[in-house]
Structures are given as C-alpha cells and as structure tokens.
Tab-separated table of C-alpha atoms and ligand atoms in Angstrom:
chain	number	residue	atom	x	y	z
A	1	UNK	CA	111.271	104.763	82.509
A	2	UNK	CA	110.116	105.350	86.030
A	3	UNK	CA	108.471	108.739	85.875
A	4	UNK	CA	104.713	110.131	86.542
A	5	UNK	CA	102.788	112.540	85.560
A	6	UNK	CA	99.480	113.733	86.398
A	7	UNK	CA	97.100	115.745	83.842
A	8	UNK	CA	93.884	117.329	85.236
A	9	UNK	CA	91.164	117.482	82.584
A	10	UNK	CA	92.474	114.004	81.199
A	11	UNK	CA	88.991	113.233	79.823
A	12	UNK	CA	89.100	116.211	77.999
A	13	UNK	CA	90.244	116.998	74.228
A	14	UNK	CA	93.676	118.701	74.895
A	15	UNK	CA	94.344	116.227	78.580
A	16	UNK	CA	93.361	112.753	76.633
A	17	UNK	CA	95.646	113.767	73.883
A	18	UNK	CA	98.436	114.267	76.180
A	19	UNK	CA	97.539	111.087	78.128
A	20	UNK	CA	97.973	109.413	74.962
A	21	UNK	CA	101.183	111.507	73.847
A	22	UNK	CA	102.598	110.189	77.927
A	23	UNK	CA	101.781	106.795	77.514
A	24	UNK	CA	103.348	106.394	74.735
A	25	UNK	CA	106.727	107.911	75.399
A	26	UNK	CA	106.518	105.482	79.005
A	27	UNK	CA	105.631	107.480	81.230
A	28	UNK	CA	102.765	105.987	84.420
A	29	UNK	CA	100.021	108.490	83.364
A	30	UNK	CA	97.399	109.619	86.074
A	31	UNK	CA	94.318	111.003	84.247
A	32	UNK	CA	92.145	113.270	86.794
A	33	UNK	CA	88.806	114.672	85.566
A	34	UNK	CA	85.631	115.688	87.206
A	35	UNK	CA	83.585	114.567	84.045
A	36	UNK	CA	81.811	118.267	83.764
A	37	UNK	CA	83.109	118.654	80.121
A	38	UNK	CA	85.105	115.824	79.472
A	39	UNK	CA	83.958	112.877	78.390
A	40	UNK	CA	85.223	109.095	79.200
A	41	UNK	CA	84.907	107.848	76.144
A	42	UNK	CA	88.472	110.141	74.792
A	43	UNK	CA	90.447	107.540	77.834
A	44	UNK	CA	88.548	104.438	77.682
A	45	UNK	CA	91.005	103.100	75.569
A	46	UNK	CA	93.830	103.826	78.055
A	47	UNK	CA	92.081	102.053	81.097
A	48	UNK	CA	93.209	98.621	80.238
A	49	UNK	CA	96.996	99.525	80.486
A	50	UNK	CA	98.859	99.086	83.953
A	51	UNK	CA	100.274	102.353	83.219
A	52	UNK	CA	97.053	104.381	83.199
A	53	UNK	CA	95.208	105.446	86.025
A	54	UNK	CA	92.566	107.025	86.698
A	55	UNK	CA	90.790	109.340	89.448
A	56	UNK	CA	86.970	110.996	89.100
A	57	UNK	CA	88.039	113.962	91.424
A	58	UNK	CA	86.995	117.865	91.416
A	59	UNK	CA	90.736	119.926	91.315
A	60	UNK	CA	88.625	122.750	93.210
A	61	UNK	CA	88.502	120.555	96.300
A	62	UNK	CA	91.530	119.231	97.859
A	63	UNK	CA	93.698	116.929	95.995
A	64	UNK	CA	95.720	113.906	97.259
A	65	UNK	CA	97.744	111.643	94.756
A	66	UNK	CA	99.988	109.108	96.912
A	67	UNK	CA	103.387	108.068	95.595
A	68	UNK	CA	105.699	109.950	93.746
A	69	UNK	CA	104.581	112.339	91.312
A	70	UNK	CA	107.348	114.128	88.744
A	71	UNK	CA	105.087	116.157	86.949
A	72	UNK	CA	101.747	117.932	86.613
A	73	UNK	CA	100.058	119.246	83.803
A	74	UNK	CA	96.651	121.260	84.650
A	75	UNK	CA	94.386	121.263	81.762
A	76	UNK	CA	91.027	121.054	83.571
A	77	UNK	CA	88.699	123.885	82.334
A	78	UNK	CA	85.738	124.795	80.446
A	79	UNK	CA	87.403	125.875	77.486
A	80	UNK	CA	84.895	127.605	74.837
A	81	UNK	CA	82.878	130.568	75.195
A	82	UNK	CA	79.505	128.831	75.471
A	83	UNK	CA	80.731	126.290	78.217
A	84	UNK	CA	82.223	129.218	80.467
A	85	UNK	CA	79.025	131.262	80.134
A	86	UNK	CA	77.128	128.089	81.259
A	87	UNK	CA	79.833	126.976	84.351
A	88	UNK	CA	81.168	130.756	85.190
A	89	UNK	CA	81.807	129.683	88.591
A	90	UNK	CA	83.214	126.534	88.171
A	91	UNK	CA	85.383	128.083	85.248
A	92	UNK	CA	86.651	130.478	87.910
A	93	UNK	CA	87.359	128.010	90.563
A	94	UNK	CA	89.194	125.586	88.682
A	95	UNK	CA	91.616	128.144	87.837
A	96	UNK	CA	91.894	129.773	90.768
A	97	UNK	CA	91.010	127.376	93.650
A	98	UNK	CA	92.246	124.020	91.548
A	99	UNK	CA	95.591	126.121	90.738
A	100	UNK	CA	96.209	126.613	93.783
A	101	UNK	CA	95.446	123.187	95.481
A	102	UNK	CA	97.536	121.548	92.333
A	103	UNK	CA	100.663	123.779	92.902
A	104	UNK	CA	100.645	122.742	96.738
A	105	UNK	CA	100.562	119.279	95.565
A	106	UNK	CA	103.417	120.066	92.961
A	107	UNK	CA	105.521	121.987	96.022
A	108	UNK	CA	104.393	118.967	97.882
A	109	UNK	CA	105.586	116.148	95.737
A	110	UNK	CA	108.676	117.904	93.860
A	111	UNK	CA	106.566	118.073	90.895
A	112	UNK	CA	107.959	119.979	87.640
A	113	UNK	CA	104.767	121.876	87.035
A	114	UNK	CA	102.552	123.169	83.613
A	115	UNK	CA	99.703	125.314	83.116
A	116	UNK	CA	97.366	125.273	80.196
A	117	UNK	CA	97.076	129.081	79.349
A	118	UNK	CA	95.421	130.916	76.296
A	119	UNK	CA	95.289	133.302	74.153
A	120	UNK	CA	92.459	134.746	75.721
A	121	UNK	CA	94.697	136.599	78.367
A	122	UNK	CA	94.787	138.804	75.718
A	123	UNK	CA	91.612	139.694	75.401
A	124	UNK	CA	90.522	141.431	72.197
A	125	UNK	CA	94.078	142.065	71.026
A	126	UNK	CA	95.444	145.641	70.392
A	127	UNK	CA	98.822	144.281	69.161
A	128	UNK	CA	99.134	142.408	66.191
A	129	UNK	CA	100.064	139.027	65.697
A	130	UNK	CA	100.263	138.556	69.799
A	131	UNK	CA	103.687	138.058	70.992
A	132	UNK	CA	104.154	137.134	74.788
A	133	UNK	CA	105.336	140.356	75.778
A	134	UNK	CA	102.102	141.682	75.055
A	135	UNK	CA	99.520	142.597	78.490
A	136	UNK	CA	96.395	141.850	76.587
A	137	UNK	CA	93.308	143.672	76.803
A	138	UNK	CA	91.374	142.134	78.762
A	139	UNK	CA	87.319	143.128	80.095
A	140	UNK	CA	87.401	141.871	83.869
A	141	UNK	CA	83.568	141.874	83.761
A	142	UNK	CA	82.434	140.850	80.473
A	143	UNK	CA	80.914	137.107	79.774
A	144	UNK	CA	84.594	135.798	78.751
A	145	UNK	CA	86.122	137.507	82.207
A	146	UNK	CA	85.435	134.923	83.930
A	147	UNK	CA	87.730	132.477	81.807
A	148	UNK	CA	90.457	135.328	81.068
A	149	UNK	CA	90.515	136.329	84.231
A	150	UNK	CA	90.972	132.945	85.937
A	151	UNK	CA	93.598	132.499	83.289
A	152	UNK	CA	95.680	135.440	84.293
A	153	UNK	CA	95.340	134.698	87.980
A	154	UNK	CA	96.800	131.070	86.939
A	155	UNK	CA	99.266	132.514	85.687
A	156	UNK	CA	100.174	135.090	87.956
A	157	UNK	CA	100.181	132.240	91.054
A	158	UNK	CA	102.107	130.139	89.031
A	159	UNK	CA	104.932	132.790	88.593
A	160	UNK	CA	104.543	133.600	92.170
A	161	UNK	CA	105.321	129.772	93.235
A	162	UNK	CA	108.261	129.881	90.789
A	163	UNK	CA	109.544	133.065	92.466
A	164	UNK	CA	108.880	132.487	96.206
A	165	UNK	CA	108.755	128.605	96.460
A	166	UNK	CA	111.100	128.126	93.501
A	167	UNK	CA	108.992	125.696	91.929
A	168	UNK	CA	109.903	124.483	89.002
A	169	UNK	CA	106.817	125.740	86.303
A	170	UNK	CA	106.000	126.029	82.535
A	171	UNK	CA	103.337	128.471	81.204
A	172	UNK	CA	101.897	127.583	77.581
A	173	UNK	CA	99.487	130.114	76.275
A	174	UNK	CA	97.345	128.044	73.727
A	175	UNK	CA	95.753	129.288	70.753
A	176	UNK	CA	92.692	127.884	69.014
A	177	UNK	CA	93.441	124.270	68.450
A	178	UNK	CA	91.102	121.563	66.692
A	179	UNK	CA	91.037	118.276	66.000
A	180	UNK	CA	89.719	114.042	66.440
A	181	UNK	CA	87.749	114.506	70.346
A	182	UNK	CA	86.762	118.166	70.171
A	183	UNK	CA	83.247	118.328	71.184
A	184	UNK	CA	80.543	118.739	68.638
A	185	UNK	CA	78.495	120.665	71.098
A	186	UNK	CA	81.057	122.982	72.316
A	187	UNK	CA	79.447	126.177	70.409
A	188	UNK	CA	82.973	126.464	68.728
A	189	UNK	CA	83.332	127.602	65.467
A	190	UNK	CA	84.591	124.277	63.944
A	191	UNK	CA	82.783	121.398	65.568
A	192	UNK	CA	79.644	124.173	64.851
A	193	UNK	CA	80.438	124.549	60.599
A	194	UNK	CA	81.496	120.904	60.405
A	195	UNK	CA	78.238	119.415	62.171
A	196	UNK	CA	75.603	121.926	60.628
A	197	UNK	CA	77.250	121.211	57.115
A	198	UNK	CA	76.620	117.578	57.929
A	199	UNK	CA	73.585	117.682	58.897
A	200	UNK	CA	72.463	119.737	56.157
A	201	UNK	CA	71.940	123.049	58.364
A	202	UNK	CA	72.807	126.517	57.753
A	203	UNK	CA	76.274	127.579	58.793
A	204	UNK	CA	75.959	130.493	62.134
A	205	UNK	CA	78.710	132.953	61.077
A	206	UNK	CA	78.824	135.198	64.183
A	207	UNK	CA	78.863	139.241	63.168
A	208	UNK	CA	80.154	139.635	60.047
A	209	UNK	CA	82.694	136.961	59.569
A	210	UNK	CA	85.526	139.558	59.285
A	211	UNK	CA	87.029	138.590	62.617
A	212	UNK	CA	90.197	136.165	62.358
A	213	UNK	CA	91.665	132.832	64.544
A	214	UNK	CA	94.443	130.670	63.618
A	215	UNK	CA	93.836	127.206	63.831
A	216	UNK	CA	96.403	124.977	65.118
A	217	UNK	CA	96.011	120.960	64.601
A	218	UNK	CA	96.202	118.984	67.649
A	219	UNK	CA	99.276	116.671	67.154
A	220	UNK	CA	101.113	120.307	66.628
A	221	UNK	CA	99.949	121.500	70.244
A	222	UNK	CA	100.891	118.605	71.633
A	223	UNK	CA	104.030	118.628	70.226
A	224	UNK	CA	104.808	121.762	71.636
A	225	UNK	CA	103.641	121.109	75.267
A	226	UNK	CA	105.547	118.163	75.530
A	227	UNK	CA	108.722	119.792	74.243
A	228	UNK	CA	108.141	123.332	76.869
A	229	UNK	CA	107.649	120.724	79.435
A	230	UNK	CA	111.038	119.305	78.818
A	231	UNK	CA	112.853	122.922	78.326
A	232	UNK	CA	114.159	125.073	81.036
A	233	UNK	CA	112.443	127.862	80.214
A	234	UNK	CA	109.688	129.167	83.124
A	235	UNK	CA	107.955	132.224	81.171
A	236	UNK	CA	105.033	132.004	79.171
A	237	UNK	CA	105.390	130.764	75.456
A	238	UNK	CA	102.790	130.733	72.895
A	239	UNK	CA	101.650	127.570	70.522
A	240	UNK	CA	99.312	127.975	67.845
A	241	UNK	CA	99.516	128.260	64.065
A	242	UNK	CA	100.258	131.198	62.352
A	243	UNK	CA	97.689	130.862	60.003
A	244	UNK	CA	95.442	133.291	60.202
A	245	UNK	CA	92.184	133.287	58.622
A	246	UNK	CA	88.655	134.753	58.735
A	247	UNK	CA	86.043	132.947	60.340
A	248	UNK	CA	83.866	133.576	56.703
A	249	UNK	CA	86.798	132.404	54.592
A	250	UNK	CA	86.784	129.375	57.448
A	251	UNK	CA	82.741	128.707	57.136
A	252	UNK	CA	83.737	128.407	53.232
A	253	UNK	CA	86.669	126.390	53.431
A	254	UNK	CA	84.317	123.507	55.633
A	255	UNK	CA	81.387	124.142	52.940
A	256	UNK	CA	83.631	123.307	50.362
A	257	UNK	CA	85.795	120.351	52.281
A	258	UNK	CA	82.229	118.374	53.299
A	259	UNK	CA	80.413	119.173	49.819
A	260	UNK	CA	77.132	120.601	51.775
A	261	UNK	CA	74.796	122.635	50.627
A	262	UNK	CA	74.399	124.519	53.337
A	263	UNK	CA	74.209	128.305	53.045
A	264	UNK	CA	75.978	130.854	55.078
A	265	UNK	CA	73.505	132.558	57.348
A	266	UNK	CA	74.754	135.574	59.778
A	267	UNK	CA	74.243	135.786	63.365
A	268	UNK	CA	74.954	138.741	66.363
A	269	UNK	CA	78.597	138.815	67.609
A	270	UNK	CA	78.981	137.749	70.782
A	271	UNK	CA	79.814	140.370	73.085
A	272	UNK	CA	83.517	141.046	73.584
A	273	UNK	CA	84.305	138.238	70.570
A	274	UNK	CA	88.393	138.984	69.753
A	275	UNK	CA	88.413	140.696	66.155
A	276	UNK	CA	91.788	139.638	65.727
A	277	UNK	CA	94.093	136.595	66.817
A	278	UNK	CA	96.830	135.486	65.668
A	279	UNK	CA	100.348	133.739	67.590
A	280	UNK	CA	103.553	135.499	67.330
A	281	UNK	CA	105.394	131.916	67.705
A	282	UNK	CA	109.150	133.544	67.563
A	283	UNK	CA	109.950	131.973	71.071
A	284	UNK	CA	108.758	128.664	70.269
A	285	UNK	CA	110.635	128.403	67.116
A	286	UNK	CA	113.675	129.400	69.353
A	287	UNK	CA	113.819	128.096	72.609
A	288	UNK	CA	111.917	124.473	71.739
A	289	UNK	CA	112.489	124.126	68.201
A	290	UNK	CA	109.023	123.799	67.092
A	291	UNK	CA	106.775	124.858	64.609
A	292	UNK	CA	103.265	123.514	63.883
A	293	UNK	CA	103.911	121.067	60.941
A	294	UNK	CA	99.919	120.036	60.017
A	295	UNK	CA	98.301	122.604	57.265
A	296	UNK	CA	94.770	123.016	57.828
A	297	UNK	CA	93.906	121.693	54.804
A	298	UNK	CA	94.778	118.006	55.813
A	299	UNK	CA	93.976	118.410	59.788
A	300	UNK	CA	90.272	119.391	59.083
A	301	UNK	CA	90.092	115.975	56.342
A	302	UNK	CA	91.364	113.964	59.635
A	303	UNK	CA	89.007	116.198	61.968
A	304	UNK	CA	86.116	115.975	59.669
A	305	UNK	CA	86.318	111.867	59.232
A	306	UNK	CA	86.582	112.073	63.240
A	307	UNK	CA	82.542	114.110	62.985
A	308	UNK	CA	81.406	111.785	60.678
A	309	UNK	CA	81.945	108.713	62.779
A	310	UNK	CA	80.822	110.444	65.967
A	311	UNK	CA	77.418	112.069	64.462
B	1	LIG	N1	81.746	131.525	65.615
B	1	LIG	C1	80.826	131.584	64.603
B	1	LIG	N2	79.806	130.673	64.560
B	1	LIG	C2	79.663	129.683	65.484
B	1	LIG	C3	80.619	129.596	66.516
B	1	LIG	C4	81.640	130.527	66.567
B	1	LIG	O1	80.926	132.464	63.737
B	1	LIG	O2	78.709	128.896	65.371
B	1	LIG	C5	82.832	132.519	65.661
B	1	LIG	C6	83.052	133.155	67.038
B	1	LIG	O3	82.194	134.266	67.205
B	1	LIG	C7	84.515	133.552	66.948
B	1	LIG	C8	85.130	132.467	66.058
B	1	LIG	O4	84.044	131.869	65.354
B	1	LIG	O5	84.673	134.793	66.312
B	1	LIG	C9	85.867	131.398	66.826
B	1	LIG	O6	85.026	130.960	67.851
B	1	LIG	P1	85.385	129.760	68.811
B	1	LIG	O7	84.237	129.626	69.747
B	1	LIG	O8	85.779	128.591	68.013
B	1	LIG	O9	86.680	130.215	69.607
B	1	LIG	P2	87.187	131.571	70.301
B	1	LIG	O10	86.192	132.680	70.104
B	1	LIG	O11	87.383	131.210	71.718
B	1	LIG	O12	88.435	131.819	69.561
C-alpha cells in the first residue's frame, strides 16, 4: 500500500498505539512529538522499520512534512488533569495554534484529517449517559478550561475547515481509556491505584468516591479511530466503554486484582472533577460497527502486568 499518515503526539500513549495499529495495516507512518509528555521509549521499537519515521517538532510552531501526506491524525496534548494544570499554556496552544497549523498542512497536502476530542467538552455532564448531541457544560475559567476549552475550539475549527475549505475531517470524542504505555505519573486515577497498591501505599480516592468514569481498554479505542477514520461520516462520534463505574468501586476492584494491602484513604475533589461520565456509543455501534470488545476485568490483568514491568 502506498499511503501516509502522520500522527502528532506519536510518542504518546493513544499516538504510539496508533503508530503501531498503522504500521501494521502498511501504511508509511510519520510519528511527530515534541517529547513534553510523551516518551520515546512507547516508538523505539518502530525506529528500525523503513516505514517509520520520525520528527522531534513542536505542532504550535509551523509544520512542514515534504512528500505526500494522505492523512493526519492530531493526538498531541497533555491529556490528564494534573499535566494540563502544570502546561496550561502549552495545553491551549497545541489545540488551538497546532490545530490550526496541522489543518493548513492537511488543506495543503489533500490530507483526510482526525482530531483527538474528549469527553471533557462536556464538562461536568447534565445529561446522562452523554450522547453527541449533547453541548456539555463546560467552566471556561476553571483549572480543566484550559483543556476543554482548547478542545471545543478544535473542534469548532475543524468543522469550520470542513464547511468553508471542504476538508475532508473526522471528530472522535474519547472517553477515559487505559492501558500497556499510560504513564504512571500522570495523576490519573488508574496508573495512581495500580502504582500505590504496588508499592504498598495508600490508595488517594478523590472526594468521596461516588463520582463515575467508564473505562475503555486501549485496543477498543483504537479500534474505533481507525474504523471513523475510514467512514464517511464528518460529525463528532463518541468511543469509550459503557461501563460505568465508581471511582471507589474502581480503587476496590485494583485492591483486589494486585492483592495489596493498601487501605483506601480519602482526599479533596478536585475542583470542577465531572460527577458523572459515561458514553452514549449509539452512533458508533451504527455508523462504524463497533463496540468496545475488552471487559475491564481482563484489560486491567494486561495493564497491571504492563506496571509491574515498568516500576
Ligand atoms: N482520582 C482519584 N484519585 C487519584 C486520581 C484520580 O480519586 O489519585 C479520581 C479523579 O478525581 C476523577 C477520577 O478519579 O474523579 C478519574 O480521574 P482521571 O484523572 O483518571 O480522569 P478524568 O478526571 O479526566 O476522567
């Protein structure tokens, strides 16, 4: 097959997963990270192929790939809560600014073009399970409006290209997704329970554990990128698994899956922390086919073998 692809935030857990994913359907992958969260060791593997490249370059400044270029897939971000309250600015740039630049390259080049959106555009839900027709409810200038935000104006350009430039575009709104390459420093709640119950630590369960998320495993997202990439369809669609669960019931479930005896302890909620979430995945079902196919119980046993060789 003679087509190419570029993903931006290739060294990260969701971009080095779809690197892989690329590769391995034939496609020349170019991997573009600025290193800021991402990490080289989730690519190093891929370097040795011919049909891997890759390029240590910032998506905020200009961006110049030579050659042909069939699709892009923009997945650079800081993606949890603690590493946007860190990088607020650059989390803000590289959705605004790096959008931008990367959808001029896309208009540019021809490019079929994807954004990595999230749940977060809707904010603390008031709808629930969150279906894509929902606005979200969103606080502009609270310590996660600087990721939402940047999200929703990624989206909005996006459309606006599709509309006015006819570009051809894909919106995926992602919902909490785990798995082998997550950080273990992140501050999420996962890479958090599973290294604290490893080490022996208490387990920081944020308010009082009531609040829900739905984990989805990572071969599952990636599933469902690569097949909205291939549809026709240019509106947002959500992927994430249904299965909702509180974040106590989660601290439990790792307690119990690593055999720790770690103790629950109970820490402030972080201001503007989602009480709810939980996809509405209707349109994916329909329009791509897919459904997430991992339970949770065996994608943490794969995630949590992936900790213990890292820590
Ligand atoms: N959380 C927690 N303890 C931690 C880290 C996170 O209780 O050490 C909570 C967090 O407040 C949130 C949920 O777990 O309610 C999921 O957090 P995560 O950072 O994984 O993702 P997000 O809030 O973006 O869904």
């Amino acid at each position: 097959m003679d087509k190419t692809i570029l993903i931006t935030g290739a060294a990260g857990f969701l971009g080095s997963h779809l690197c892989d994913k690329f590769i391995s359907e034939g496609y020349k992958v170019i991997g573009m990270d600025n290193l800021l969260t991402g990490s080289l060791t989730n690519i190093e593997h891929l370097f040795p192929l011919e049909n891997f490249k890759f390029y240590h370059h910032d998506v905020t400044k200009f961006v110049h790939v030579p050659g042909k270029l069939d699709y892009i897939l923009h997945f650079a971000s800081p993606a949890s809560p603690i590493d946007y309250l860190k990088m607020p600015i650059q989390t803000l740039k590289v959705g605004s600014l790096g959008t931008h630049n990367l959808l001029g390259l896309a208009k540019e080049k021809n490019a079929r073009f994807l954004i990595a959106s999230t749940s977060e555009i809707y904010g603390d839900p008031l709808v629930h399970p969150q279906s894509e027709e929902y606005w979200g409810n969103v606080n502009p200038i609270g310590p996660r409006g600087v990721y939402d935000e940047a999200k929703r104006f990624m989206e909005a350009i996006t459309m606006a290209y599709h509309t006015y430039h006819g570009l051809d575009t894909r919106i995926v709104r992602i919902f909490n997704t785990y798995g082998p390459r997550m950080r273990l420093d992140d501050g999420r709640a996962l890479p958090a329970f599973i290294g604290q119950a490893l080490r022996g630590e208490d387990i920081t369960v944020f308010g009082d554990g009531t609040q829900t998320r739905s984990f989805c495993y990572v071969d599952d997202q990636i599933e469902g990128i690569f097949r909205l990439l291939m549809s026709d369809y240019n509106y947002p669609v959500n992927i994430g698994n249904p299965g909702e669960i509180t974040i106590r019931e989660f601290a439990a479930e790792i307690i119990a899956l690593t055999g720790t005896s770690s103790k629950i302890i109970y820490k402030p909620l972080p201001v503007d922390d989602p009480k709810q979430r939980e996809p509405d995945i209707t349109k994916a079902k329909k329009i791509l086919g897919w459904e997430p196919k991992v339970n949770r119980a065996e994608g943490l046993k794969i995630t949590l073998e992936y900790f213990k060789k890292v820590i």
